[in-house]
Amino acid sequence: MRHSVGSLAVLAVLAVLALAALPAQTQSKSAAPEPATGKAPSHSVARPDAALEQLDSLLGNWSCTGTITGPKGAKDRITARATFRKELDGFWRSLNYQVPKSEASPLHASAVGHLGHCSAQSFTLVLIGGRGNYFVEHSAGWEGNNLVFLGEVKSPTGVAKSRDTFTKDGDKRFTHTVELQEGEAWTRITDERCTRQ
């Protein structure tokens, strides 16, 4: 069955409206009805989980330098820009990461991602890379100065277990590493130090 662009747009708008109404529809049916007051019924508005504030130390613009290891083991120096922002009514923190190609950084790379708190137990990081790869990882939150996300990366060449570690060094610096698991061993593929701009 083929749909016109116009009908797909209408379906998309209806889906968004249905999602917006979802909290009101999922209220318990056994709840007592609101007394008739002549006013429209009030519906609770979803609010971002307070746990998200743990991620706010990452908000802002960062300049990062370090190394990235290619598939054949060669290390390249990188100079990157990272920006973390609140997004989607405060329910997510977005990440825009860019390694512009230069003499100092011969490798160009880019990624966009979102960090959120999707359950009572964990934070979620979804990161999409510019070469067809994406990460889905989870974390219990900051433990001391470390925020460790564990999960998987999927790429055109396969699937691997992954670990992203952010380590705070005061309010103006952090280090970030990305590791992939090969057998029982973890191999560091990114090692960078970021400074607040």
mmCIF file of N, CA and C in Angstrom, residues 16-69:
data_model
loop_
_atom_site.group_PDB
_atom_site.id
_atom_site.type_symbol
_atom_site.label_atom_id
_atom_site.label_comp_id
_atom_site.label_asym_id
_atom_site.label_seq_id
_atom_site.Cartn_x
_atom_site.Cartn_y
_atom_site.Cartn_z
ATOM 1 N N VAL A 16 2.045 12.197 17.068
ATOM 2 C CA VAL A 16 2.551 13.135 18.082
ATOM 3 C C VAL A 16 1.436 13.543 19.030
ATOM 4 N N LEU A 17 0.250 13.831 18.484
ATOM 5 C CA LEU A 17 -0.879 14.203 19.344
ATOM 6 C C LEU A 17 -1.279 13.056 20.264
ATOM 7 N N ALA A 18 -1.233 11.837 19.757
ATOM 8 C CA ALA A 18 -1.562 10.671 20.591
ATOM 9 C C ALA A 18 -0.553 10.513 21.714
ATOM 10 N N LEU A 19 0.732 10.717 21.420
ATOM 11 C CA LEU A 19 1.752 10.631 22.469
ATOM 12 C C LEU A 19 1.567 11.718 23.507
ATOM 13 N N ALA A 20 1.198 12.920 23.075
ATOM 14 C CA ALA A 20 0.992 14.014 24.023
ATOM 15 C C ALA A 20 -0.173 13.712 24.957
ATOM 16 N N ALA A 21 -1.174 13.005 24.469
ATOM 17 C CA ALA A 21 -2.339 12.687 25.291
ATOM 18 C C ALA A 21 -2.128 11.448 26.138
ATOM 19 N N LEU A 22 -1.076 10.701 25.904
ATOM 20 C CA LEU A 22 -0.861 9.425 26.572
ATOM 21 C C LEU A 22 -0.918 9.489 28.092
ATOM 22 N N PRO A 23 -0.251 10.452 28.779
ATOM 23 C CA PRO A 23 -0.324 10.453 30.242
ATOM 24 C C PRO A 23 -1.755 10.524 30.765
ATOM 25 N N ALA A 24 -2.607 11.275 30.088
ATOM 26 C CA ALA A 24 -3.983 11.383 30.542
ATOM 27 C C ALA A 24 -4.729 10.066 30.347
ATOM 28 N N GLN A 25 -4.435 9.341 29.278
ATOM 29 C CA GLN A 25 -5.138 8.106 28.999
ATOM 30 C C GLN A 25 -4.672 6.954 29.865
ATOM 31 N N THR A 26 -3.446 7.044 30.404
ATOM 32 C CA THR A 26 -2.922 5.930 31.183
ATOM 33 C C THR A 26 -3.207 6.071 32.675
ATOM 34 N N GLN A 27 -4.011 7.045 33.075
ATOM 35 C CA GLN A 27 -4.376 7.177 34.472
ATOM 36 C C GLN A 27 -5.242 5.995 34.871
ATOM 37 N N SER A 28 -5.167 5.639 36.114
ATOM 38 C CA SER A 28 -5.920 4.492 36.611
ATOM 39 C C SER A 28 -7.410 4.693 36.399
ATOM 40 N N LYS A 29 -8.065 3.646 35.897
ATOM 41 C CA LYS A 29 -9.505 3.727 35.669
ATOM 42 C C LYS A 29 -10.283 3.666 36.966
ATOM 43 N N SER A 30 -9.632 3.204 38.035
ATOM 44 C CA SER A 30 -10.345 3.094 39.305
ATOM 45 C C SER A 30 -10.303 4.394 40.093
ATOM 46 N N ALA A 31 -9.576 5.401 39.590
ATOM 47 C CA ALA A 31 -9.513 6.669 40.311
ATOM 48 C C ALA A 31 -10.890 7.311 40.324
ATOM 49 N N ALA A 32 -11.184 7.986 41.406
ATOM 50 C CA ALA A 32 -12.484 8.649 41.534
ATOM 51 C C ALA A 32 -12.575 9.785 40.529
ATOM 52 N N PRO A 33 -13.726 9.986 39.924
ATOM 53 C CA PRO A 33 -13.864 11.066 38.958
ATOM 54 C C PRO A 33 -13.746 12.417 39.668
ATOM 55 N N GLU A 34 -13.225 13.406 38.935
ATOM 56 C CA GLU A 34 -13.129 14.735 39.508
ATOM 57 C C GLU A 34 -14.531 15.312 39.644
ATOM 58 N N PRO A 35 -14.772 16.048 40.729
ATOM 59 C CA PRO A 35 -16.103 16.645 40.891
ATOM 60 C C PRO A 35 -16.375 17.659 39.786
ATOM 61 N N ALA A 36 -17.618 17.781 39.413
ATOM 62 C CA ALA A 36 -18.007 18.719 38.372
ATOM 63 C C ALA A 36 -17.833 20.137 38.894
ATOM 64 N N THR A 37 -16.966 20.908 38.247
ATOM 65 C CA THR A 37 -16.704 22.283 38.685
ATOM 66 C C THR A 37 -16.964 23.265 37.567
ATOM 67 N N GLY A 38 -17.282 22.734 36.401
ATOM 68 C CA GLY A 38 -17.466 23.610 35.263
ATOM 69 C C GLY A 38 -16.140 23.947 34.588
ATOM 70 N N LYS A 39 -15.019 23.452 35.155
ATOM 71 C CA LYS A 39 -13.701 23.696 34.563
ATOM 72 C C LYS A 39 -13.240 22.437 33.845
ATOM 73 N N ALA A 40 -12.353 22.613 32.915
ATOM 74 C CA ALA A 40 -11.781 21.468 32.222
ATOM 75 C C ALA A 40 -10.982 20.647 33.225
ATOM 76 N N PRO A 41 -10.997 19.315 33.099
ATOM 77 C CA PRO A 41 -10.233 18.490 34.037
ATOM 78 C C PRO A 41 -8.743 18.785 33.920
ATOM 79 N N SER A 42 -8.065 18.732 35.056
ATOM 80 C CA SER A 42 -6.622 18.969 35.024
ATOM 81 C C SER A 42 -5.912 17.642 34.793
ATOM 82 N N HIS A 43 -4.847 17.678 34.042
ATOM 83 C CA HIS A 43 -4.050 16.496 33.775
ATOM 84 C C HIS A 43 -2.646 16.767 34.288
ATOM 85 N N SER A 44 -2.069 15.753 34.886
ATOM 86 C CA SER A 44 -0.705 15.936 35.372
ATOM 87 C C SER A 44 0.231 16.064 34.178
ATOM 88 N N VAL A 45 1.221 16.922 34.322
ATOM 89 C CA VAL A 45 2.191 17.144 33.268
ATOM 90 C C VAL A 45 3.458 16.391 33.641
ATOM 91 N N ALA A 46 3.958 15.594 32.710
ATOM 92 C CA ALA A 46 5.190 14.860 32.968
ATOM 93 C C ALA A 46 6.334 15.844 33.152
ATOM 94 N N ARG A 47 7.184 15.551 34.107
ATOM 95 C CA ARG A 47 8.347 16.388 34.382
ATOM 96 C C ARG A 47 9.601 15.522 34.270
ATOM 97 N N PRO A 48 10.708 16.146 33.846
ATOM 98 C CA PRO A 48 11.959 15.381 33.770
ATOM 99 C C PRO A 48 12.339 14.849 35.153
ATOM 100 N N ASP A 49 12.905 13.658 35.186
ATOM 101 C CA ASP A 49 13.368 13.048 36.424
ATOM 102 C C ASP A 49 14.476 13.906 37.014
ATOM 103 N N ALA A 50 14.412 14.173 38.313
ATOM 104 C CA ALA A 50 15.429 14.998 38.986
ATOM 105 C C ALA A 50 16.823 14.382 38.855
ATOM 106 N N ALA A 51 16.901 13.080 38.632
ATOM 107 C CA ALA A 51 18.208 12.424 38.481
ATOM 108 C C ALA A 51 18.985 12.979 37.287
ATOM 109 N N LEU A 52 18.282 13.541 36.299
ATOM 110 C CA LEU A 52 18.956 14.105 35.131
ATOM 111 C C LEU A 52 19.924 15.223 35.502
ATOM 112 N N GLU A 53 19.687 15.869 36.645
ATOM 113 C CA GLU A 53 20.574 16.951 37.073
ATOM 114 C C GLU A 53 22.004 16.457 37.263
ATOM 115 N N GLN A 54 22.177 15.139 37.475
ATOM 116 C CA GLN A 54 23.530 14.580 37.583
ATOM 117 C C GLN A 54 24.345 14.804 36.309
ATOM 118 N N LEU A 55 23.663 14.930 35.177
ATOM 119 C CA LEU A 55 24.350 15.100 33.902
ATOM 120 C C LEU A 55 24.665 16.564 33.593
ATOM 121 N N ASP A 56 24.132 17.484 34.389
ATOM 122 C CA ASP A 56 24.264 18.898 34.074
ATOM 123 C C ASP A 56 25.687 19.424 34.189
ATOM 124 N N SER A 57 26.562 18.714 34.886
ATOM 125 C CA SER A 57 27.957 19.160 34.949
ATOM 126 C C SER A 57 28.630 19.064 33.582
ATOM 127 N N LEU A 58 28.032 18.318 32.647
ATOM 128 C CA LEU A 58 28.579 18.192 31.293
ATOM 129 C C LEU A 58 28.052 19.272 30.347
ATOM 130 N N LEU A 59 27.024 20.020 30.763
ATOM 131 C CA LEU A 59 26.424 21.009 29.865
ATOM 132 C C LEU A 59 27.431 22.080 29.476
ATOM 133 N N GLY A 60 27.353 22.514 28.225
ATOM 134 C CA GLY A 60 28.215 23.587 27.746
ATOM 135 C C GLY A 60 29.061 23.165 26.566
ATOM 136 N N ASN A 61 30.013 24.025 26.230
ATOM 137 C CA ASN A 61 30.910 23.803 25.092
ATOM 138 C C ASN A 61 32.271 23.369 25.610
ATOM 139 N N TRP A 62 32.848 22.368 24.947
ATOM 140 C CA TRP A 62 34.115 21.787 25.371
ATOM 141 C C TRP A 62 35.062 21.688 24.191
ATOM 142 N N SER A 63 36.342 21.880 24.461
ATOM 143 C CA SER A 63 37.403 21.648 23.487
ATOM 144 C C SER A 63 38.167 20.423 23.958
ATOM 145 N N CYS A 64 38.345 19.439 23.072
ATOM 146 C CA CYS A 64 38.936 18.155 23.469
ATOM 147 C C CYS A 64 40.147 17.841 22.590
ATOM 148 N N THR A 65 41.183 17.270 23.195
ATOM 149 C CA THR A 65 42.343 16.786 22.455
ATOM 150 C C THR A 65 42.672 15.392 22.954
ATOM 151 N N GLY A 66 43.211 14.574 22.061
ATOM 152 C CA GLY A 66 43.565 13.223 22.473
ATOM 153 C C GLY A 66 43.937 12.370 21.294
ATOM 154 N N THR A 67 43.649 11.065 21.414
ATOM 155 C CA THR A 67 43.978 10.122 20.351
ATOM 156 C C THR A 67 42.794 9.207 20.067
ATOM 157 N N ILE A 68 42.765 8.718 18.839
ATOM 158 C CA ILE A 68 41.793 7.702 18.441
ATOM 159 C C ILE A 68 42.569 6.601 17.727
ATOM 160 N N THR A 69 42.211 5.362 18.016
ATOM 161 C CA THR A 69 42.902 4.215 17.432
ATOM 162 C C THR A 69 42.041 3.623 16.327
#
